PDB file of C-alpha atoms in Angstrom:
ATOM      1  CA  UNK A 184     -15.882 -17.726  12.649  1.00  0.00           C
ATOM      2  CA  UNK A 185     -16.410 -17.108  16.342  1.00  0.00           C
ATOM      3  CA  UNK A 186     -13.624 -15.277  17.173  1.00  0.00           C
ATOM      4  CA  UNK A 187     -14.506 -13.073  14.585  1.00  0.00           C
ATOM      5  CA  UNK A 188     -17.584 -12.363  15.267  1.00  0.00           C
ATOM      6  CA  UNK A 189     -16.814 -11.747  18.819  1.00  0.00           C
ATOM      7  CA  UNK A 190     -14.279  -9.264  17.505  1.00  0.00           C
ATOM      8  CA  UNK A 191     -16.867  -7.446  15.188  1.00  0.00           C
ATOM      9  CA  UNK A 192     -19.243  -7.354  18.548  1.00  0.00           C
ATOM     10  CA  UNK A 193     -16.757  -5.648  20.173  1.00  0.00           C
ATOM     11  CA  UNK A 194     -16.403  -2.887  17.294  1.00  0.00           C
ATOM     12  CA  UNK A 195     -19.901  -2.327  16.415  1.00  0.00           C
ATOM     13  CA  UNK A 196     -19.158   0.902  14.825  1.00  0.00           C
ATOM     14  CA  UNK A 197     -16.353   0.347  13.269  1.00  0.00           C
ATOM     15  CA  UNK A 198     -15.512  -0.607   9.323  1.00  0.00           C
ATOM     16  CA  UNK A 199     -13.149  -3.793   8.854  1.00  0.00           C
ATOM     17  CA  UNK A 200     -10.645  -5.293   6.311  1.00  0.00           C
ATOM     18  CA  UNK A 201     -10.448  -8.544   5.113  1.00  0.00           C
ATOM     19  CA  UNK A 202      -7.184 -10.872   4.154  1.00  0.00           C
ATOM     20  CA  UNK A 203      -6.086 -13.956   3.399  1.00  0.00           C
ATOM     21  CA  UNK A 204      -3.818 -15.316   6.554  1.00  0.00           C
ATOM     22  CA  UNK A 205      -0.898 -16.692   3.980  1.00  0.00           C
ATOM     23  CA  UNK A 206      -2.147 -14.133   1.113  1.00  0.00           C
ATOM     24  CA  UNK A 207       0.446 -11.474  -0.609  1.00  0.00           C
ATOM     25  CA  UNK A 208       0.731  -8.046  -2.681  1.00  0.00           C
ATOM     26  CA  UNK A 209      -2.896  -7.448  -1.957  1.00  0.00           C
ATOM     27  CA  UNK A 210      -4.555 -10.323  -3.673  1.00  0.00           C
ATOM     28  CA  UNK A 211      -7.804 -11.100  -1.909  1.00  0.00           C
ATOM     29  CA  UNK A 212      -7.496  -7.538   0.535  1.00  0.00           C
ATOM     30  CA  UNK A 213     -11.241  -6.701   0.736  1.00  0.00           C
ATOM     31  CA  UNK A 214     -11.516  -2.943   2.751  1.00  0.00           C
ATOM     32  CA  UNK A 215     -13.674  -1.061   4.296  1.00  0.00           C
ATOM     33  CA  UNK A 216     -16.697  -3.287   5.093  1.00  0.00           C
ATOM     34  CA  UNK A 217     -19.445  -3.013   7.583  1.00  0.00           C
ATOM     35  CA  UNK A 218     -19.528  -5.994  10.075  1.00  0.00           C
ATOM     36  CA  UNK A 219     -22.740  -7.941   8.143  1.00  0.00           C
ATOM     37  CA  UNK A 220     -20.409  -7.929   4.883  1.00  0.00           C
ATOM     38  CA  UNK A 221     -17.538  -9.085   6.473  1.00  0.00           C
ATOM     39  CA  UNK A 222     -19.544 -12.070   7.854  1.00  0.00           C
ATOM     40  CA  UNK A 223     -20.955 -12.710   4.427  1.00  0.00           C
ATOM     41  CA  UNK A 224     -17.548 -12.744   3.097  1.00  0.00           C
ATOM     42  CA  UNK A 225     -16.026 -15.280   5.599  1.00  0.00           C
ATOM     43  CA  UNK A 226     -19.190 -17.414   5.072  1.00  0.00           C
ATOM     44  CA  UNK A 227     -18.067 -17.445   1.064  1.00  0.00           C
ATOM     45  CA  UNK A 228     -14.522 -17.704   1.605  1.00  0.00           C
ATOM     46  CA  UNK A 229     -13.002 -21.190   1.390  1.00  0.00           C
ATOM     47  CA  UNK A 230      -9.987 -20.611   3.352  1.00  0.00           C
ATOM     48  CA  UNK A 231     -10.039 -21.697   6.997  1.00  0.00           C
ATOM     49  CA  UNK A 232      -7.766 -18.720   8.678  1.00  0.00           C
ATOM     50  CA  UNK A 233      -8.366 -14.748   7.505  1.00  0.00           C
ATOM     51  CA  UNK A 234      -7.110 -12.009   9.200  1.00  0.00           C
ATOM     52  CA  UNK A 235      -9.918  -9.071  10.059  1.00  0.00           C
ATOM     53  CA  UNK A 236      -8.787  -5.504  11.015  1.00  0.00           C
ATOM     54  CA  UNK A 237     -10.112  -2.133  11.484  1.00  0.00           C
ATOM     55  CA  UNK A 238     -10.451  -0.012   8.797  1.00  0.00           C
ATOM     56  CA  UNK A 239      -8.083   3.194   9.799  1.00  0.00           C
ATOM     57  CA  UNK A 240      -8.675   5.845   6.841  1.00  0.00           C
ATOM     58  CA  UNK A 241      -5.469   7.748   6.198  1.00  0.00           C
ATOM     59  CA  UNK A 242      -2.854   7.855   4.540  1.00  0.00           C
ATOM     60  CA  UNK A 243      -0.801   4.885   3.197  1.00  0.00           C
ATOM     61  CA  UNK A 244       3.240   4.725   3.467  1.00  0.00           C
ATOM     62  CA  UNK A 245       5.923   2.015   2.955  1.00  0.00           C
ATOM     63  CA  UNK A 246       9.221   2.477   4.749  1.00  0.00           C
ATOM     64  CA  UNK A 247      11.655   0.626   4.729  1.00  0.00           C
ATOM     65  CA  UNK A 248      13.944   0.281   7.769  1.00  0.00           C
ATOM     66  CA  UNK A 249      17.610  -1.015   8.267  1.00  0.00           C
ATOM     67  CA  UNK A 250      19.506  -1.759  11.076  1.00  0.00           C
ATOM     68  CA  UNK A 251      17.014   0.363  13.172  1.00  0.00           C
ATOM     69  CA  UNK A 252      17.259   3.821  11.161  1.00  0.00           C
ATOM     70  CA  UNK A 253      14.210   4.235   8.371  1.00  0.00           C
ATOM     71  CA  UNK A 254      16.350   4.879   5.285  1.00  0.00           C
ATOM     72  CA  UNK A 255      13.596   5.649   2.653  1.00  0.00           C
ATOM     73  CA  UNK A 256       9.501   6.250   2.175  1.00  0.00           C
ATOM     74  CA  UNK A 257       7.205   6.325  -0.407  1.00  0.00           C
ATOM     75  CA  UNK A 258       3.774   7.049  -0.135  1.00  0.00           C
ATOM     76  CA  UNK A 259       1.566   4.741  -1.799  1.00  0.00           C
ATOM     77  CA  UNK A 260      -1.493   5.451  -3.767  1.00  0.00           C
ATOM     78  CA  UNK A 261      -4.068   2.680  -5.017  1.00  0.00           C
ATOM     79  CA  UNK A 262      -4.565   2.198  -8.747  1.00  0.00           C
ATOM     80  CA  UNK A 263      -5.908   5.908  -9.717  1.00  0.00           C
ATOM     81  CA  UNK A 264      -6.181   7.793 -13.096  1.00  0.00           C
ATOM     82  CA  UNK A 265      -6.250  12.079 -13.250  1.00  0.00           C
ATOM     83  CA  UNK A 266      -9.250  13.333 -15.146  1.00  0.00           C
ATOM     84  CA  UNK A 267      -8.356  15.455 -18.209  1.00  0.00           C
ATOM     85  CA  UNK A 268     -11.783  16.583 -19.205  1.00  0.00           C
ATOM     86  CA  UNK A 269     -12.313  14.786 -22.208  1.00  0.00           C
ATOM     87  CA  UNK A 270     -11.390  10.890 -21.894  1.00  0.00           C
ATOM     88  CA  UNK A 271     -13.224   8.414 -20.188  1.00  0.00           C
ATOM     89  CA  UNK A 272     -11.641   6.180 -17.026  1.00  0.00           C
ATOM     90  CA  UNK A 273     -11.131   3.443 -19.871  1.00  0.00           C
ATOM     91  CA  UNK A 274      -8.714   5.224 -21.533  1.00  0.00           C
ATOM     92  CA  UNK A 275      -7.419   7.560 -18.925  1.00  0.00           C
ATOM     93  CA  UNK A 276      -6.447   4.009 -17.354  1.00  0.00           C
ATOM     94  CA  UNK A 277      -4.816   2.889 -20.876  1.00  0.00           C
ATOM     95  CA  UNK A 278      -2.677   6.194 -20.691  1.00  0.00           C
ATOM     96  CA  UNK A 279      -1.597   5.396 -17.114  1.00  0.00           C
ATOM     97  CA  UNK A 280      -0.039   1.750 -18.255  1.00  0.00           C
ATOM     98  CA  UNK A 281       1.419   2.812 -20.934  1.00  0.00           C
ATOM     99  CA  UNK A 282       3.554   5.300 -18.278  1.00  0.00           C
ATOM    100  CA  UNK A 283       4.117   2.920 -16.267  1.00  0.00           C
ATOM    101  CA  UNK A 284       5.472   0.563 -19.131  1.00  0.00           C
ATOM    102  CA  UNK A 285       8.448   3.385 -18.970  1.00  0.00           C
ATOM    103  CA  UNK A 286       8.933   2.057 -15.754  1.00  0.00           C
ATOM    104  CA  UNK A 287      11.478  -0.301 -15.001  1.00  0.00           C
ATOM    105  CA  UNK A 288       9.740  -0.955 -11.543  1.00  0.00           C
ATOM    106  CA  UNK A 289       6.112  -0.689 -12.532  1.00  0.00           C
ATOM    107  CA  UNK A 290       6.342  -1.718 -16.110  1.00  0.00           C
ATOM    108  CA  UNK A 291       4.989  -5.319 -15.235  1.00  0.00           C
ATOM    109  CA  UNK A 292       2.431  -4.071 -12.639  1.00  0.00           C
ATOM    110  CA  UNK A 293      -0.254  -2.710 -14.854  1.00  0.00           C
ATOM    111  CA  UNK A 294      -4.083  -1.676 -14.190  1.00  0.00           C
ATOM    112  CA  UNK A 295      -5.418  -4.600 -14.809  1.00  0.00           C
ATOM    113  CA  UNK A 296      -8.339  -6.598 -13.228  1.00  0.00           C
ATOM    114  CA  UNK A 297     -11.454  -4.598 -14.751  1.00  0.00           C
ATOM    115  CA  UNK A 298     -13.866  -6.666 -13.050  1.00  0.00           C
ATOM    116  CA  UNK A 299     -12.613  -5.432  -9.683  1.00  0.00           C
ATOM    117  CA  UNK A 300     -12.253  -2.148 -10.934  1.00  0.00           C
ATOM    118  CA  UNK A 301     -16.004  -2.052 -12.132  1.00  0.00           C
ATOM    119  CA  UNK A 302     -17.155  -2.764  -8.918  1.00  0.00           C
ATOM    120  CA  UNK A 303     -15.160  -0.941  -6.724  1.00  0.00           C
ATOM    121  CA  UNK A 304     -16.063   1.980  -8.809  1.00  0.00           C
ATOM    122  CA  UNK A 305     -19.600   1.434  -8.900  1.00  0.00           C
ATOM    123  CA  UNK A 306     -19.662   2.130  -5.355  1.00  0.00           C
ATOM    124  CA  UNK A 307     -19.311   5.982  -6.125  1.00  0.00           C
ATOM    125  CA  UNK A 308     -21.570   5.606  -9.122  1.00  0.00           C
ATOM    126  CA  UNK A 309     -18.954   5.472 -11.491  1.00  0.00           C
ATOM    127  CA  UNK A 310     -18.291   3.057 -14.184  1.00  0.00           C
ATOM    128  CA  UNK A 311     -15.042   2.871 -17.032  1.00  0.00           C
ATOM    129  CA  UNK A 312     -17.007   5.437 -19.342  1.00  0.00           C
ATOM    130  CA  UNK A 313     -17.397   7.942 -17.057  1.00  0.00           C
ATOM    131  CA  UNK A 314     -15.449  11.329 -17.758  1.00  0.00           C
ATOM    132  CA  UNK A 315     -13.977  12.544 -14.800  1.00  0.00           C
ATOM    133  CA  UNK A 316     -13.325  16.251 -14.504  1.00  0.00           C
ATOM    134  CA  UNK A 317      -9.575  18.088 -15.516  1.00  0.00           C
ATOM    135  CA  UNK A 318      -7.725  17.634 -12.466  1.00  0.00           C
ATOM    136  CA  UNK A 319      -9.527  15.010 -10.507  1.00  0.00           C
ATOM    137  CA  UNK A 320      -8.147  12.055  -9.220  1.00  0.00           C
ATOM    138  CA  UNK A 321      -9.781   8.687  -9.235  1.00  0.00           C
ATOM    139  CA  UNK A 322      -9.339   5.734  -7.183  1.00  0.00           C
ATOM    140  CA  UNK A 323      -9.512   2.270  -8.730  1.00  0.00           C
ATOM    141  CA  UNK A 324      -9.217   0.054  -5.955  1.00  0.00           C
ATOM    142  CA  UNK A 325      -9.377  -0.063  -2.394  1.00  0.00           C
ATOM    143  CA  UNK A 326      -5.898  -1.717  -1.467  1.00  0.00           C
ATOM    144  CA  UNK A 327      -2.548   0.510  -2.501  1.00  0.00           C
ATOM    145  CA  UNK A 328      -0.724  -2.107  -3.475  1.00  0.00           C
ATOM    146  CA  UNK A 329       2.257  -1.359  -6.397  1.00  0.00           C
ATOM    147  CA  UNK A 330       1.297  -4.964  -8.063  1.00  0.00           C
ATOM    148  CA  UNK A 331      -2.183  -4.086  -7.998  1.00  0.00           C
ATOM    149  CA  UNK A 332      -1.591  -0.719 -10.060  1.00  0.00           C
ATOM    150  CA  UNK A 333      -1.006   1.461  -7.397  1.00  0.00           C
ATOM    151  CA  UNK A 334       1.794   4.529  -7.389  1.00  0.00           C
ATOM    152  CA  UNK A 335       4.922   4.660  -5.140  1.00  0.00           C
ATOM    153  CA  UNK A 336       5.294   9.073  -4.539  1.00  0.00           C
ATOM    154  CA  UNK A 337       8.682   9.663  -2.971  1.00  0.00           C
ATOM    155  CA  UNK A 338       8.595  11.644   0.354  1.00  0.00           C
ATOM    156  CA  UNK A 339      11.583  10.136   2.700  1.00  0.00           C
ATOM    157  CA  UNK A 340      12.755  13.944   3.436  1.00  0.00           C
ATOM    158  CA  UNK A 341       9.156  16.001   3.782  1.00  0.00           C
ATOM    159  CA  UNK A 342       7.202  12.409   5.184  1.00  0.00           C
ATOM    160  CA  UNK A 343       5.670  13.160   9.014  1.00  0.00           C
ATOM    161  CA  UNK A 344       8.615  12.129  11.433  1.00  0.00           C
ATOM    162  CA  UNK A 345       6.008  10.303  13.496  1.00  0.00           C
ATOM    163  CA  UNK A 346       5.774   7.796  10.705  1.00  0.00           C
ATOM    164  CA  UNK A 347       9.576   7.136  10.441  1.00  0.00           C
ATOM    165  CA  UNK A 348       9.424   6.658  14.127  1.00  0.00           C
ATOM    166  CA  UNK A 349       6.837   4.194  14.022  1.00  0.00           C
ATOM    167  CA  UNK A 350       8.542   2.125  11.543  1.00  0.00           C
ATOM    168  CA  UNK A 351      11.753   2.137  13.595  1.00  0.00           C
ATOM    169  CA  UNK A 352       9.889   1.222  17.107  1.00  0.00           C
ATOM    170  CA  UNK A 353       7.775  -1.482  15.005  1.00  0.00           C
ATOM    171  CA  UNK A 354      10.854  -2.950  13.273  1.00  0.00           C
ATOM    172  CA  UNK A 355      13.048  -2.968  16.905  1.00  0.00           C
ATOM    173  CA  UNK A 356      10.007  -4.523  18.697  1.00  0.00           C
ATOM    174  CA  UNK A 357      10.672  -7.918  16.689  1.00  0.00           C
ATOM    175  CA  UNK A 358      14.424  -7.416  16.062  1.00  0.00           C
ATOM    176  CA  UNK A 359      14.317  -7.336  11.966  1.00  0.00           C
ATOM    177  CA  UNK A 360      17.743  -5.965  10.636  1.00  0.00           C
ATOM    178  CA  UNK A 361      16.124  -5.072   7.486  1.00  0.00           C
ATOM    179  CA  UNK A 362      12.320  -4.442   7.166  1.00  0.00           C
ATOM    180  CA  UNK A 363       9.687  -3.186   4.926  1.00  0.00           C
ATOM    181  CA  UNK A 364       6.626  -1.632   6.761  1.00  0.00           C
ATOM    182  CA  UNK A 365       3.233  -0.332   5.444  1.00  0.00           C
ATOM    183  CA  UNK A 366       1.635   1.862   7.514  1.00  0.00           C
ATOM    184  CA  UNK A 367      -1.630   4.754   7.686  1.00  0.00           C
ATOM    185  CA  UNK A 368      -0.734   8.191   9.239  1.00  0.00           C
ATOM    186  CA  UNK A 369      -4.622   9.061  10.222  1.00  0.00           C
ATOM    187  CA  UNK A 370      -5.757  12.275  11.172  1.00  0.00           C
ATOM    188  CA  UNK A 371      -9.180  12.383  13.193  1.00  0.00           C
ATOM    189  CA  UNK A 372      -9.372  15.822  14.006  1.00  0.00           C
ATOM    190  CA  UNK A 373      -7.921  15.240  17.075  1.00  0.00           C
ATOM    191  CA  UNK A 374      -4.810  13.233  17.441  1.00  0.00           C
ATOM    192  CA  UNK A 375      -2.276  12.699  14.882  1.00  0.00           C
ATOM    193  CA  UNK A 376      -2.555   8.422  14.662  1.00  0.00           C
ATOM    194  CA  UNK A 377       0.616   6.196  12.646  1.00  0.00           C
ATOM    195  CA  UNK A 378      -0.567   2.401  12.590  1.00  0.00           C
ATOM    196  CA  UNK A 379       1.537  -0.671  11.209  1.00  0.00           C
ATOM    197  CA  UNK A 380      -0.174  -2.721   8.906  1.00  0.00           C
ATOM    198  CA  UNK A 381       2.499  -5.411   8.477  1.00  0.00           C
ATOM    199  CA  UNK A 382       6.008  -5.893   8.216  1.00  0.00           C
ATOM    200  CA  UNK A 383       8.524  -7.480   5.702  1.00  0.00           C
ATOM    201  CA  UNK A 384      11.243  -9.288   6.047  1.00  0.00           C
ATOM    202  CA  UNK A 385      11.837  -9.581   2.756  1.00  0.00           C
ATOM    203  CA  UNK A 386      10.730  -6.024   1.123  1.00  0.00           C
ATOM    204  CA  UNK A 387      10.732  -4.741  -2.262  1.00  0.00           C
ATOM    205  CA  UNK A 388      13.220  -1.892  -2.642  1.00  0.00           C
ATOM    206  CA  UNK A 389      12.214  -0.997  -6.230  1.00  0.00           C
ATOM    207  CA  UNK A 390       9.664   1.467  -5.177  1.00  0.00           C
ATOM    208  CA  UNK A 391      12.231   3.397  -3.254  1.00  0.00           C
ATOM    209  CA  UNK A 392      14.697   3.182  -6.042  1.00  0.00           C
ATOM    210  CA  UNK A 393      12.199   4.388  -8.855  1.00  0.00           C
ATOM    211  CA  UNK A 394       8.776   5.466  -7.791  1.00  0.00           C
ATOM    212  CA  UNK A 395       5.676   6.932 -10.187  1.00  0.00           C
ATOM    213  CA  UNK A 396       6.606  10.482  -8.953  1.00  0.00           C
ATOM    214  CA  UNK A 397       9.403  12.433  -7.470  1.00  0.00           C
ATOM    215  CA  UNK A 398      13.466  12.033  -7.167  1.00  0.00           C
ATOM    216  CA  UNK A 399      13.741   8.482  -5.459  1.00  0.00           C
ATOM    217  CA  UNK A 400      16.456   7.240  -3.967  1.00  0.00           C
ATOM    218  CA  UNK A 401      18.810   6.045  -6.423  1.00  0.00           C
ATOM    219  CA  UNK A 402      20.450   2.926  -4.554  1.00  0.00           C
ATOM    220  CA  UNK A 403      20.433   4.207  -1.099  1.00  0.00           C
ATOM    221  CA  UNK A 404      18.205   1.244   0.172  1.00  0.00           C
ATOM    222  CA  UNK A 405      20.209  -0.936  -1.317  1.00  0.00           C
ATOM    223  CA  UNK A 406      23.614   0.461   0.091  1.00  0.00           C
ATOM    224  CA  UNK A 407      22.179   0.538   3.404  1.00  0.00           C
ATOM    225  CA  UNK A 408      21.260  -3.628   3.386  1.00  0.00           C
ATOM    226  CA  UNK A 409      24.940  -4.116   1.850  1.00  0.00           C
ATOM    227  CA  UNK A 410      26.556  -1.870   4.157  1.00  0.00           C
ATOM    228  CA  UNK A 411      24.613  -3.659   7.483  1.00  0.00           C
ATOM    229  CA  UNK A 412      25.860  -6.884   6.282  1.00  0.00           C
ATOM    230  CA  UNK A 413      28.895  -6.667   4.525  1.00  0.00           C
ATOM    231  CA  UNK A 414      30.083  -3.514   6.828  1.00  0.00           C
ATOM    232  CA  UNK A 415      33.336  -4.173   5.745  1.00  0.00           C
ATOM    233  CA  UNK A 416      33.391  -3.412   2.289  1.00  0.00           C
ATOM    234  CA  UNK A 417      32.176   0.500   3.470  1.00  0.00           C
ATOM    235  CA  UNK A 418      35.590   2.157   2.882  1.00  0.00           C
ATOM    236  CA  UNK A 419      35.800   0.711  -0.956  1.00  0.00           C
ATOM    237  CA  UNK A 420      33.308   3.208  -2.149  1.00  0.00           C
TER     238      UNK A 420
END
């Protein structure tokens, strides 16, 4: 608890995330807290070693990198429904799993949770019977993970390159053959910013291979990891 809160002293303005140290697919993420909350949060939490970070808004990619060249992107979207109008988040959010249940990928990674959903949108002044307007997107949650609900949009050949070349410099830096990175490209009005959030070892391709929207990749990811280790089997195809 300390070392924490000598890290939040030395951010005072600054908005944090919280995670569990050994935690996975975004179960127990809490984002974009102010410095007392996180506190409070530790205080309640019953696990001895969390991980705290700055809160970089942006937006959030997953690429996937092998043998040092980034092969595919998605960008990744938290749980969200698109306002029609005339249903309420309820069902819009019924609707949306029933799409992804024509999924092969996302067909077991539903919307679910309401309680977290009712609170993270009451922090906009929504709730699940709200209408939202033709057109407009909401957010569900706060983390973008694909087992939380969230949508994998494929943009490997129109993605920033500076986020392709972060993946490849983060991946080299600790010598991972094959890799799955999440990172934010922010924009501040200034400066153009790519940060790593983590890295895989052991990444989820499925995303790549069939996201929510646009032409995905087919197998490429998974030709790539077959060709880097079985490199002789290349001239069969």
């Amino acid at each position: 608890t300390a070392q924490i809160q000598t890290f939040l002293a030395q951010h005072p303005d600054k908005r944090f995330v919280v995670k569990p140290h050994d935690g996975s697919v975004g179960r127990g993420v809490h984002t974009d807290l102010p410095a007392a909350q996180v506190l409070d949060l530790v205080a309640a939490t019953e696990s001895e070693r969390l991980l705290v970070e700055e809160h970089v808004v942006g937006e959030e990619f997953r690429a996937c990198v092998v043998d040092g060249r980034c092969v595919a992107t998605y960008r990744r979207y938290g749980a969200n429904v698109i306002g029609d109008g005339r249903s309420s988040i309820r069902a819009l959010i019924s609707e949306k799993n029933e799409v992804r249940k024509q999924n092969p990928y996302l067909e077991t990674q539903l919307i679910e949770n309401e309680p977290a959903i009712i609170s993270f949108l009451a922090r906009s002044g929504l709730t699940l019977e709200t209408v939202p307007p033709e057109g407009k997107r909401i957010l569900l949650s706060g983390a973008a993970n694909i087992a939380l609900g969230g949508d994998p949009l494929e943009v490997t050949h129109e993605v920033d390159p500076m986020v392709s070349a972060a993946a490849e410099q983060a991946t080299a830096a600790i010598v991972i053959p094959v890799a799955g990175l999440d990172l934010i490209f922010s924009n501040d009005g200034d400066e153009d910013l790519c940060c790593v959030l983590e890295i895989n070892q052991r990444p989820h391709i499925g995303g790549h291979s069939i996201p929510m929207e646009g032409p995905g990749q087919g197998n490429a990811v998974a030709e790539a990891i077959l060709d880097y280790y079985f490199p002789e089997t290349i001239h069969d195809r």
